[in-house]
């Protein structure tokens, strides 16, 4: 079983569109995992039929029992997250601020504070319109996007791959370089980077590649909107060459990219130059993971 | 020798759990007594943060001489385990505990 | 909210790459022609605002979070610290205790509750904040060190840094991280008003809905800016109308604007459509300033 993750550093470079296109090209062979939980969009292109939905819990949250509380204020005093407030004589926890450290629970003299598991979203097992299994999730507003839900989506994708005998897991990763990205790298065989030739695109790519190097992961790069800025595109090619990252394709700035999205289709589902380019990209990725 | 496995189940036939921190069980085989000891790791599995270090601590408490696992511990857990004078073998996923143990005996597992 | 005569405007979006940085940098520079403005890049994982300005007179301040530092000579190995830490950042392995800096949330529980004071807190570097003055524009940018996973402590540290500045401009623009999870909630925490930047595509709409949900949940006043207007369909416009969500400005789709952005150039002087959008936002800001003063 091989696992490919698509990452970008910067958001909005076309990462999800590229992942979905690869998903269509790999139809019948793959399991799709949407690990970009903060802005999960894969379902818009994959139109999955949901087979299973379950609530997902992560971390803890303090709760004050007003009956037992004697308003001593110890909890407020020890909280380093400014999560405890006194409102009209009553102490209350701000769930958006509470980190779930449990310090207040330990110091409360009347045991009025208890820690509870915190709901952070919903988790789905589905069948994508390609017929392939898909694992995805929906994060609640303001929830802690810790690595745990990412790990859960990936774990389910692995289980689905075993169950349906698929040898490829295709992961849409999160932007940035933080917790959700690091979590999504466990067990990955190959990283596909989707960037754009802008100062921000290159800057964010460099930071992401530093993270990948810490994990000693092999990567290939796609430049989307490649003709937008010649100098920046050249700088990306040079950067990739110097860091042992293979260029696996360049996609021109093309309105067909957005047009496909609006129809709920991927860029390989109508006959245009994007399809030919993606076909080549798919072949070189296939080659890459076969030799790995 | 005491040999620890990250395991998806509770018997010799169970698959090696490829995950280190979030392994479902820790199974300990004592070669002297030929006994299999099963430790449920689901409490750690449910934690949002620090599963790697929590599991490292639990493994420490089992005092194994050898650990056999899949993906291998992440950076943080590795730091913890480095101090434990224990041999670690990785990439034993897609094998049952029994198969992994036999491969270990034949020195066919990848050492970390 | 702040009652200090300072108006804090957060620029956020559910989806990444919709134009937060384009809007933040151009709006800040535009407003700074007439008045003092502070632009703070809160997207600490991938900060980009400074790329659009000259890097002169930069003052860099390292940012630290507090983590426990184990003192073996005082420790009696009682194990209380390990039991108190919900994040498994402190573990006891036989006769020593290990602290994992990246996992620590700086809650102080292990340190304060240690009966032997064997875990005093010490500073640990998580990133840095740079500060520069460009005429009337003050630019503050924080960046997380690569390898650090927690953005939220650095976002709060940046807010503190801004609060403690000596000369605080009356208008502060906060360029937020993408998404709707904890880093965004932290970044908009002190804002008086939020602009949600989106694009007229299915992805843009889906993520805008999530962002609007989040703003409603945390009770923040907000309006929408549609970037790349004309690039996609009308679904965002229609949805906003049905939901009673105000569209504060529209920036037309223009390849040249994308090219300017790619080259890290501020485009508002040359691009009349963008300037018109900024003018509208300036009026809105003025109204809100009065409202919040």
XYZ file of C-alpha atoms in Angstrom:
697
model
C 0.000 0.000 0.000
C 1.303 3.442 -0.929
C 0.285 6.709 0.581
C 0.573 9.995 -1.306
C -0.144 13.330 0.340
C -0.747 16.593 -1.506
C 0.470 19.691 0.373
C 1.014 23.331 -0.470
C 2.147 25.485 2.459
C 0.150 28.425 1.120
C -3.600 28.016 0.796
C -5.478 28.478 -2.470
C -2.792 27.131 -4.782
C -5.128 24.489 -6.237
C -4.124 21.655 -3.928
C -7.617 20.183 -3.558
C -8.399 20.483 -7.281
C -5.184 18.627 -8.110
C -5.845 15.936 -5.479
C -9.379 15.391 -6.790
C -8.094 15.172 -10.371
C -5.583 12.524 -9.288
C -8.479 10.781 -7.544
C -10.447 10.635 -10.788
C -7.412 9.372 -12.711
C -6.818 6.686 -10.072
C -10.487 5.651 -9.930
C -10.890 2.004 -8.953
C -7.474 1.850 -7.312
C -7.496 4.465 -4.582
C -8.897 5.471 -1.230
C -9.385 9.217 -0.810
C -8.705 10.955 2.506
C -9.508 14.628 3.058
C -7.220 15.792 5.859
C -7.647 19.522 5.170
C -10.222 19.623 7.947
C -10.228 23.340 8.462
C -11.488 23.968 4.937
C -12.607 20.564 3.762
C -13.614 20.916 0.112
C -12.913 17.537 -1.410
C -16.560 16.521 -0.999
C -17.592 19.293 -3.422
C -15.707 17.580 -6.236
C -16.119 13.972 -5.112
C -19.814 14.246 -4.142
C -19.532 11.318 -1.758
C -22.428 9.208 -0.611
C -22.107 9.099 3.178
C -22.241 5.569 4.572
C -21.303 6.258 8.161
C -21.222 9.399 10.267
C -20.034 9.639 13.840
C -19.292 12.418 16.296
C -15.650 12.993 17.006
C -14.228 13.944 20.391
C -10.829 15.361 21.135
C -9.231 16.820 24.210
C -11.006 17.950 27.354
C -12.952 20.924 28.602
C -13.421 22.128 32.178
C -16.924 22.550 33.535
C -17.958 24.272 36.772
C -20.870 22.962 38.770
C -22.542 26.160 40.061
C -24.125 24.221 42.949
C -20.769 23.152 44.342
C -18.869 26.366 43.498
C -18.111 28.631 46.472
C -16.783 31.493 44.312
C -13.307 31.324 45.815
C -11.687 32.235 42.517
C -8.853 29.725 42.747
C -9.623 28.470 39.243
C -9.377 31.938 37.744
C -6.128 32.517 39.556
C -4.376 29.420 38.215
C -5.712 29.513 34.657
C -3.031 30.682 32.244
C -5.425 30.823 29.312
C -7.801 33.450 30.596
C -10.582 30.877 30.259
C -12.252 31.402 33.654
C -14.439 34.437 34.168
C -16.645 35.716 36.903
C -19.954 36.912 35.610
C -22.573 38.150 38.078
C -20.802 36.410 40.994
C -20.769 33.093 39.137
C -17.619 31.540 37.711
C -17.815 30.212 34.197
C -15.485 28.598 31.642
C -15.022 30.065 28.162
C -14.838 26.913 26.016
C -13.005 28.727 23.214
C -10.219 29.678 25.604
C -10.028 26.498 27.705
C -7.063 24.325 26.716
C -8.234 21.397 28.831
C -5.109 21.342 31.010
C -7.099 20.424 34.125
C -5.135 22.693 36.481
C -8.351 24.297 37.776
C -9.852 20.877 38.489
C -6.874 19.981 40.688
C -6.970 23.167 42.782
C -10.743 23.487 43.238
C -11.330 23.029 46.987
C -14.912 21.814 46.582
C -14.429 19.574 43.543
C -16.845 21.771 41.639
C -14.802 21.483 38.465
C -14.761 18.407 36.308
C -13.144 17.694 32.960
C -15.261 16.450 30.077
C -14.423 15.196 26.619
C -14.880 17.858 24.011
C -16.778 17.350 20.768
C -14.763 18.684 17.870
C -16.685 17.612 14.788
C -18.087 14.799 12.695
C -16.263 12.047 10.937
C -17.523 10.335 7.736
C -16.924 7.167 5.787
C -18.294 7.503 2.272
C -18.190 6.334 -1.302
C -16.915 8.995 -3.695
C -18.614 9.392 -7.062
C -15.624 7.581 -8.581
C -16.799 4.517 -6.660
C -13.778 4.666 -4.390
C -13.963 4.708 -0.602
C -13.440 8.093 1.013
C -12.689 9.176 4.602
C -13.416 12.775 5.532
C -14.545 14.985 8.383
C -16.198 18.231 9.333
C -14.649 20.301 12.086
C -16.917 22.321 14.385
C -16.448 26.100 14.281
C -13.531 27.157 16.457
C -12.629 23.564 17.333
C -9.108 22.484 18.186
C -7.705 21.119 14.940
C -5.228 18.921 16.758
C -3.585 16.119 14.895
C -5.988 13.625 16.370
C -8.822 13.996 13.870
C -6.299 14.011 11.028
C -4.862 10.768 12.441
C -8.368 9.325 12.665
C -9.182 10.147 9.020
C -5.909 8.592 7.885
C -6.382 5.526 10.029
C -9.855 4.992 8.589
C -8.467 5.446 5.067
C -5.949 2.680 5.785
C -8.656 0.399 7.084
C -10.743 1.094 3.957
C -7.748 0.376 1.736
C -7.298 -3.021 3.382
C -10.990 -3.806 3.276
C -11.422 -2.840 -0.389
C -7.966 -4.024 -1.447
C -6.807 -0.669 -2.779
C -3.095 -0.070 -2.988
C -3.151 3.707 -3.052
C -4.214 6.243 -0.433
C -4.541 9.772 -1.742
C -4.492 12.419 0.995
C -5.476 16.062 0.657
C -3.405 17.762 3.363
C -3.793 21.002 5.291
C -2.131 24.323 4.485
C 0.538 25.714 6.804
C 3.259 23.843 8.690
C 1.612 23.262 12.081
C 0.023 20.425 13.989
C -2.446 19.173 11.312
C 0.297 19.026 8.666
C 2.788 17.231 10.890
C 0.105 14.717 11.913
C -0.794 14.010 8.318
C 2.782 13.012 7.435
C 2.875 9.753 9.438
C 3.178 6.748 7.127
C 3.391 8.830 3.940
C 5.460 7.428 1.051
C 5.504 10.418 -1.268
C 4.605 14.104 -1.051
C 3.163 16.065 -3.975
C 3.675 19.797 -3.512
C 1.309 22.171 -5.306
C 2.575 25.735 -5.344
C 2.103 28.929 -7.341
C 4.751 31.285 -8.716
C 4.227 34.121 -6.267
C 6.453 35.519 -3.542
C 4.052 34.056 -0.953
C 3.863 30.700 -2.728
C 7.634 30.261 -2.736
C 8.072 31.590 0.795
C 5.514 29.144 2.179
C 6.887 26.270 0.101
C 10.359 26.778 1.585
C 9.041 26.547 5.138
C 7.049 23.424 4.278
C 10.048 21.732 2.658
C 12.051 22.356 5.844
C 9.402 20.384 7.735
C 9.442 17.574 5.145
C 13.219 17.342 5.447
C 12.881 16.796 9.186
C 10.774 13.764 8.323
C 13.134 12.691 5.510
C 10.245 12.518 3.032
C 10.593 12.424 -0.756
C 8.644 15.032 -2.654
C 7.779 16.198 -6.154
C 6.491 19.619 -7.112
C 3.703 20.946 -9.349
C 3.613 24.652 -10.193
C 0.041 25.780 -10.715
C -0.680 29.046 -12.601
C 2.890 28.545 -13.833
C 2.859 31.398 -16.338
C 1.698 33.994 -13.813
C 5.191 35.179 -12.977
C 8.234 33.999 -14.858
C 10.833 34.981 -12.249
C 8.997 33.373 -9.357
C 8.440 30.188 -11.372
C 12.148 30.063 -12.115
C 12.959 30.629 -8.446
C 10.698 27.677 -7.501
C 12.378 25.416 -10.082
C 15.814 26.377 -8.754
C 14.752 25.885 -5.151
C 13.326 22.443 -5.957
C 16.437 21.410 -7.873
C 18.713 22.467 -5.019
C 16.620 20.550 -2.497
C 16.273 17.286 -4.385
C 12.616 17.848 -5.248
C 11.638 16.664 -8.691
C 9.473 18.900 -10.883
C 6.529 16.727 -11.853
C 4.497 19.224 -13.811
C 3.442 22.780 -14.552
C -0.159 23.857 -14.996
C -0.803 27.157 -16.806
C -3.129 29.858 -15.524
C -6.387 28.688 -17.109
C -9.992 29.714 -16.503
C -10.972 26.086 -17.140
C -9.606 25.394 -13.647
C -12.392 27.412 -11.994
C -14.968 26.439 -14.618
C -14.511 22.770 -13.718
C -14.904 23.534 -10.008
C -18.152 25.372 -10.609
C -19.559 22.312 -12.355
C -18.459 20.132 -9.467
C -16.008 18.407 -11.769
C -12.282 17.938 -11.720
C -9.932 19.425 -14.306
C -9.466 16.071 -16.054
C -13.123 15.575 -16.905
C -13.369 17.761 -19.960
C -11.156 17.698 -22.976
C -8.676 20.488 -22.588
C -4.992 21.129 -22.113
C -5.354 20.639 -18.331
C -6.330 17.013 -18.820
C -3.266 16.270 -20.939
C -1.028 17.891 -18.343
C -2.640 16.042 -15.441
C -2.377 12.730 -17.318
C 1.372 13.241 -17.553
C 1.609 14.267 -13.913
C -0.323 11.169 -12.890
C 2.017 8.924 -14.879
C 5.126 10.458 -13.347
C 3.694 10.128 -9.820
C 2.822 6.496 -10.550
C 6.332 5.899 -11.749
C 7.705 7.635 -8.676
C 5.816 5.528 -6.150
C 6.488 2.302 -8.015
C 10.218 2.780 -7.700
C 10.036 3.906 -4.088
C 14.324 -11.610 26.942
C 11.178 -9.526 27.186
C 9.764 -8.483 23.821
C 7.117 -5.783 23.405
C 4.894 -5.407 20.346
C 2.563 -2.614 19.284
C -0.473 -4.697 18.432
C -3.907 -4.271 16.929
C -5.208 -7.251 18.919
C -4.568 -9.488 21.919
C -3.163 -12.751 20.525
C -0.227 -14.109 18.531
C -2.433 -13.958 15.447
C -3.171 -10.228 15.842
C -1.601 -7.809 13.370
C 1.230 -5.510 14.435
C -0.287 -2.049 14.943
C 1.759 0.205 12.636
C 1.150 3.161 14.939
C 3.453 3.736 17.838
C 1.725 6.310 20.073
C -1.821 5.347 19.192
C -1.318 1.588 19.159
C -4.428 -0.282 20.330
C -2.502 -2.690 22.595
C 0.940 -3.251 23.929
C 1.660 -6.976 24.037
C 4.620 -8.278 26.001
C 6.166 -11.694 25.399
C 8.405 -13.109 28.101
C 10.705 -15.690 26.507
C 11.675 -17.237 29.843
C 8.113 -18.011 30.926
C 6.706 -18.191 27.352
C 3.830 -15.997 28.505
C 1.983 -13.337 26.562
C 0.896 -10.293 28.555
C -1.667 -7.884 27.078
C -1.911 -4.192 27.993
C -4.824 -2.140 26.679
C -3.611 1.223 25.334
C -7.025 2.673 24.474
C -6.784 5.335 27.188
C -3.756 6.794 25.419
C -5.337 6.290 22.004
C -8.095 8.703 22.989
C -5.776 11.534 24.025
C -5.632 14.510 21.703
C -2.002 15.284 22.397
C 1.199 13.505 23.337
C 0.185 9.917 22.549
C 3.795 9.171 21.604
C 5.311 10.178 24.906
C 2.501 8.583 26.910
C 3.053 5.259 25.141
C 6.818 5.599 25.597
C 6.222 5.912 29.325
C 3.972 2.830 29.381
C 6.533 0.828 27.441
C 9.185 1.901 29.911
C 7.078 0.567 32.735
C 6.936 -2.843 31.039
C 10.770 -3.038 30.986
C 11.142 -4.824 27.665
C 14.540 -5.618 26.139
C 13.158 -5.385 22.609
C 10.350 -3.407 20.954
C 8.803 -4.467 17.640
C 6.564 -1.942 15.889
C 5.509 -0.539 12.491
C 6.028 3.060 11.492
C 8.331 3.646 14.407
C 8.119 6.314 17.067
C 8.012 9.975 16.031
C 10.733 12.452 16.955
C 9.502 13.174 20.467
C 8.888 9.577 21.453
C 12.261 8.609 19.980
C 13.937 11.067 22.311
C 12.233 9.391 25.260
C 13.042 5.864 24.107
C 16.691 6.664 23.409
C 17.320 6.637 27.126
C 15.810 3.232 27.658
C 18.539 0.833 26.487
C 16.123 -1.171 24.422
C 16.503 -2.453 20.889
C 13.785 -1.188 18.541
C 12.716 -2.899 15.316
C 10.422 -1.139 12.843
C 8.475 -1.826 9.637
C 6.889 -4.972 11.031
C 3.415 -3.873 9.893
C 1.290 -6.149 7.709
C 2.546 -9.045 9.846
C 1.006 -10.929 12.736
C 2.856 -10.834 16.066
C 3.873 -14.423 15.422
C 5.333 -13.657 12.002
C 7.081 -10.579 13.356
C 8.571 -12.608 16.235
C 9.839 -15.291 13.856
C 11.412 -12.646 11.631
C 13.001 -11.072 14.675
C 14.485 -14.420 15.642
C 15.922 -14.797 12.140
C 17.234 -11.224 12.413
C 15.164 -10.151 9.423
C 13.593 -7.054 10.982
C 14.874 -3.560 10.405
C 16.588 -2.123 13.461
C 16.049 1.541 14.282
C -14.813 46.175 22.704
C -11.413 47.714 23.335
C -12.628 51.181 24.336
C -9.160 52.579 23.886
C -9.883 54.610 20.793
C -8.200 51.893 18.773
C -10.146 50.149 16.046
C -9.030 46.608 15.300
C -10.034 45.151 11.963
C -9.358 41.456 11.372
C -9.049 40.124 7.827
C -9.951 36.448 7.814
C -11.301 33.736 5.529
C -12.288 30.112 5.736
C -10.447 29.081 2.613
C -6.773 29.865 2.117
C -5.582 31.800 -0.917
C -8.706 33.937 -1.311
C -6.828 37.220 -0.966
C -6.410 37.988 2.753
C -2.839 39.094 2.290
C -3.656 41.036 -0.897
C -6.384 42.922 0.942
C -4.490 43.407 4.223
C -1.335 44.779 2.635
C -3.076 47.033 0.113
C -5.638 48.312 2.607
C -2.984 49.075 5.212
C -0.778 50.860 2.709
C -3.748 52.786 1.296
C -4.944 53.955 4.714
C -1.395 54.827 5.765
C -1.320 57.574 3.129
C -3.550 59.612 5.421
C -3.087 58.273 8.923
C -1.009 56.028 11.144
C -1.864 52.358 10.636
C -0.619 49.145 12.180
C -0.611 45.975 10.091
C -0.075 42.752 12.030
C 0.503 39.424 10.292
C -1.097 36.829 12.562
C -0.682 33.983 10.065
C 2.324 32.837 12.067
C 2.696 29.499 10.280
C 3.116 31.171 6.903
C 3.437 34.961 7.288
C 3.607 36.842 3.983
C 2.728 40.504 4.588
C 6.332 41.653 5.003
C 7.171 40.397 1.495
C 5.207 43.371 0.141
C 7.237 46.020 1.938
C 10.881 47.024 2.057
C 12.712 45.246 4.809
C 14.309 48.336 6.350
C 14.702 49.171 10.061
C 13.399 45.816 11.157
C 13.507 45.182 14.907
C 13.300 41.496 15.732
C 12.157 40.227 19.112
C 12.395 36.537 19.933
C 9.166 35.117 21.360
C 9.191 32.577 24.122
C 6.728 30.326 25.776
C 7.294 29.104 29.306
C 8.094 25.453 29.822
C 9.153 23.487 32.928
C 12.827 22.753 33.455
C 13.487 19.608 35.486
C 15.925 19.950 38.375
C 17.182 16.451 39.132
C 18.749 17.440 42.458
C 15.425 18.557 43.923
C 13.197 15.856 42.413
C 11.993 13.007 44.617
C 10.482 11.162 41.638
C 6.992 11.298 43.166
C 5.417 11.388 39.692
C 2.863 14.143 40.449
C 3.983 16.143 37.404
C 3.329 13.239 35.061
C -0.124 12.701 36.556
C -1.045 16.391 36.237
C 0.065 16.845 32.624
C -2.883 16.224 30.288
C -0.638 16.656 27.269
C 1.934 13.986 28.187
C 4.611 16.626 27.853
C 6.211 15.560 31.149
C 6.990 11.898 31.602
C 8.903 10.013 34.243
C 11.091 7.203 33.029
C 12.616 5.452 36.029
C 14.885 7.879 37.803
C 14.561 10.775 35.442
C 11.848 13.127 34.215
C 11.696 14.284 30.598
C 9.976 17.433 29.378
C 8.828 17.636 25.764
C 8.856 21.293 24.847
C 6.770 20.959 21.683
C 3.943 19.238 23.552
C 3.865 21.650 26.500
C 0.902 24.059 26.632
C 2.469 26.222 29.360
C -0.372 25.593 31.826
C 2.077 25.673 34.778
C 0.251 22.827 36.588
C 3.308 20.546 36.882
C 5.507 23.426 37.955
C 3.199 25.028 40.523
C 1.996 21.726 41.973
C 5.435 20.117 42.337
C 5.936 19.631 46.098
C 9.710 20.093 45.744
C 9.700 23.006 43.262
C 11.740 20.778 40.987
C 10.121 22.072 37.784
C 10.672 25.833 37.621
C 9.391 27.426 34.404
C 11.948 28.732 31.931
C 11.538 30.469 28.578
C 11.674 28.393 25.418
C 11.837 29.982 21.976
C 8.827 29.355 19.722
C 9.358 32.041 17.080
C 9.935 35.739 16.628
C 8.144 38.997 16.036
C 9.519 41.620 13.713
C 8.480 45.240 13.875
C 9.234 48.029 11.418
C 8.102 51.557 10.750
C 7.510 52.547 7.138
C 6.410 56.185 7.209
C 2.942 56.014 8.751
C 2.700 52.251 8.555
C 3.834 50.045 11.404
C 4.315 46.463 10.332
C 4.337 43.685 12.923
C 4.937 40.144 11.768
C 5.279 36.984 13.837
C 6.678 33.757 12.525
C 6.677 30.374 14.156
C 10.018 28.550 14.133
C 9.904 25.590 11.751
C 9.316 22.456 13.835
C 7.009 24.222 16.303
C 3.450 23.000 15.915
C 1.385 25.316 18.118
C 0.379 28.595 16.476
C -1.954 29.832 19.217
C 0.631 30.766 21.911
C 2.534 32.883 19.380
C -0.684 34.589 18.249
C -1.470 35.549 21.841
C 2.139 36.677 22.359
C 1.809 38.899 19.280
C -1.363 40.503 20.620
C 0.462 41.212 23.856
C 3.381 42.672 21.914
C 1.020 45.048 20.105
C -0.769 46.044 23.326
C 2.567 46.994 24.833
C 3.745 49.159 21.925
C 4.358 52.756 22.869
C 2.851 54.398 19.812
C -0.312 52.581 18.942
C -2.005 53.711 15.725
C -5.760 54.155 16.000
C -6.298 51.673 13.189
C -4.950 48.162 13.443
C -5.342 45.610 10.667
C -4.884 41.984 11.641
C -4.129 39.541 8.809
C -5.393 36.216 10.196
C -4.517 32.591 9.436
C -6.879 30.681 7.120
C -9.481 28.245 8.408
C -12.027 28.268 11.205
C -10.253 26.431 14.018
C -8.422 27.598 17.117
C -5.701 29.783 15.518
C -8.355 31.885 13.760
C -10.472 32.234 16.874
C -7.349 33.358 18.742
C -6.370 35.827 16.013
C -9.779 37.544 15.793
C -10.197 37.479 19.573
C -9.495 41.187 20.078
C -10.946 42.445 16.799
C -13.788 44.954 16.758
C -14.831 43.958 13.268
C -13.961 41.151 10.865
C -13.787 41.168 7.074
C -14.185 37.687 5.597
C -12.489 37.465 2.217
C -13.900 34.925 -0.194
C -13.979 34.081 -3.884
C -17.077 33.346 -5.999
C -16.466 29.603 -6.378
C -17.983 26.524 -4.731
C -14.889 26.171 -2.502
C -15.076 29.857 -1.610
C -18.761 29.580 -0.687
C -18.389 26.376 1.316
C -15.578 27.832 3.407
C -17.320 31.195 3.750
C -20.304 29.428 5.314
C -17.994 27.828 7.871
C -16.306 31.153 8.585
C -19.672 32.902 9.031
C -20.744 30.114 11.416
C -17.601 30.673 13.438
C -18.064 34.467 13.595
C -21.668 34.048 14.709
C -20.662 31.546 17.336
C -18.042 33.827 18.858
C -20.299 36.833 18.428
C -18.125 38.928 16.139
C -19.483 41.629 13.842
C -18.393 40.915 10.282
C -18.908 41.651 6.585
C -17.769 39.891 3.431
C -15.332 40.987 0.731
C -15.638 39.121 -2.560
C -12.314 38.873 -4.316
C -11.956 37.812 -7.976
C -15.539 38.915 -8.620
C -16.632 37.591 -12.024
C -14.256 34.647 -11.980
C -16.873 32.123 -10.956
C -20.622 32.137 -10.350
C -23.192 34.130 -8.347
C -23.669 31.609 -5.575
C -21.729 33.644 -2.982
C -23.711 36.826 -3.785
C -26.998 34.965 -3.579
C -26.116 33.197 -0.372
C -25.049 36.462 1.305
C -28.303 38.099 0.263
C -30.398 35.239 1.624
C -28.466 35.148 4.876
C -28.536 38.911 5.335
C -24.743 39.025 5.276
C -23.360 42.389 4.208
C -20.951 42.486 1.270
C -18.598 45.333 2.096
C -16.629 45.378 -1.152
C -15.958 43.502 -4.361
C -12.587 43.231 -6.070
C -13.021 42.291 -9.741
C -11.194 39.318 -11.220
C -8.125 40.610 -13.003
C -5.139 38.617 -14.126
C -2.913 41.677 -13.803
C -3.781 41.945 -10.132
C -2.737 38.317 -9.652
C 0.523 39.089 -11.457
C 1.191 42.084 -9.216
C 0.488 39.969 -6.155
C 2.789 37.224 -7.452
C 5.600 39.762 -7.748
C 4.885 40.977 -4.174
C 3.878 44.419 -5.406
C 1.183 46.594 -3.879
C -1.302 47.105 -6.684
C -3.771 49.706 -5.415
C -2.107 52.737 -6.988
C -2.358 51.339 -10.501
C -5.475 49.232 -10.206
C -8.531 51.498 -10.099
C -10.957 48.684 -9.311
C -8.935 47.667 -6.286
C -8.611 51.289 -5.191
C -12.358 51.729 -5.448
C -12.866 48.698 -3.195
C -10.376 50.127 -0.683
C -12.168 53.484 -0.730
C -15.427 51.724 0.158
C -13.726 49.857 2.964
C -12.154 53.093 4.250
C -15.634 54.582 4.560
C -16.869 51.490 6.364
C -13.896 51.620 8.738
C -14.599 55.277 9.503
C -18.227 54.475 10.338
C -17.237 51.553 12.532
C -14.561 53.612 14.269
C -17.205 56.114 15.328
C -19.482 53.295 16.384
C -16.844 51.626 18.555
C -15.205 54.768 19.924
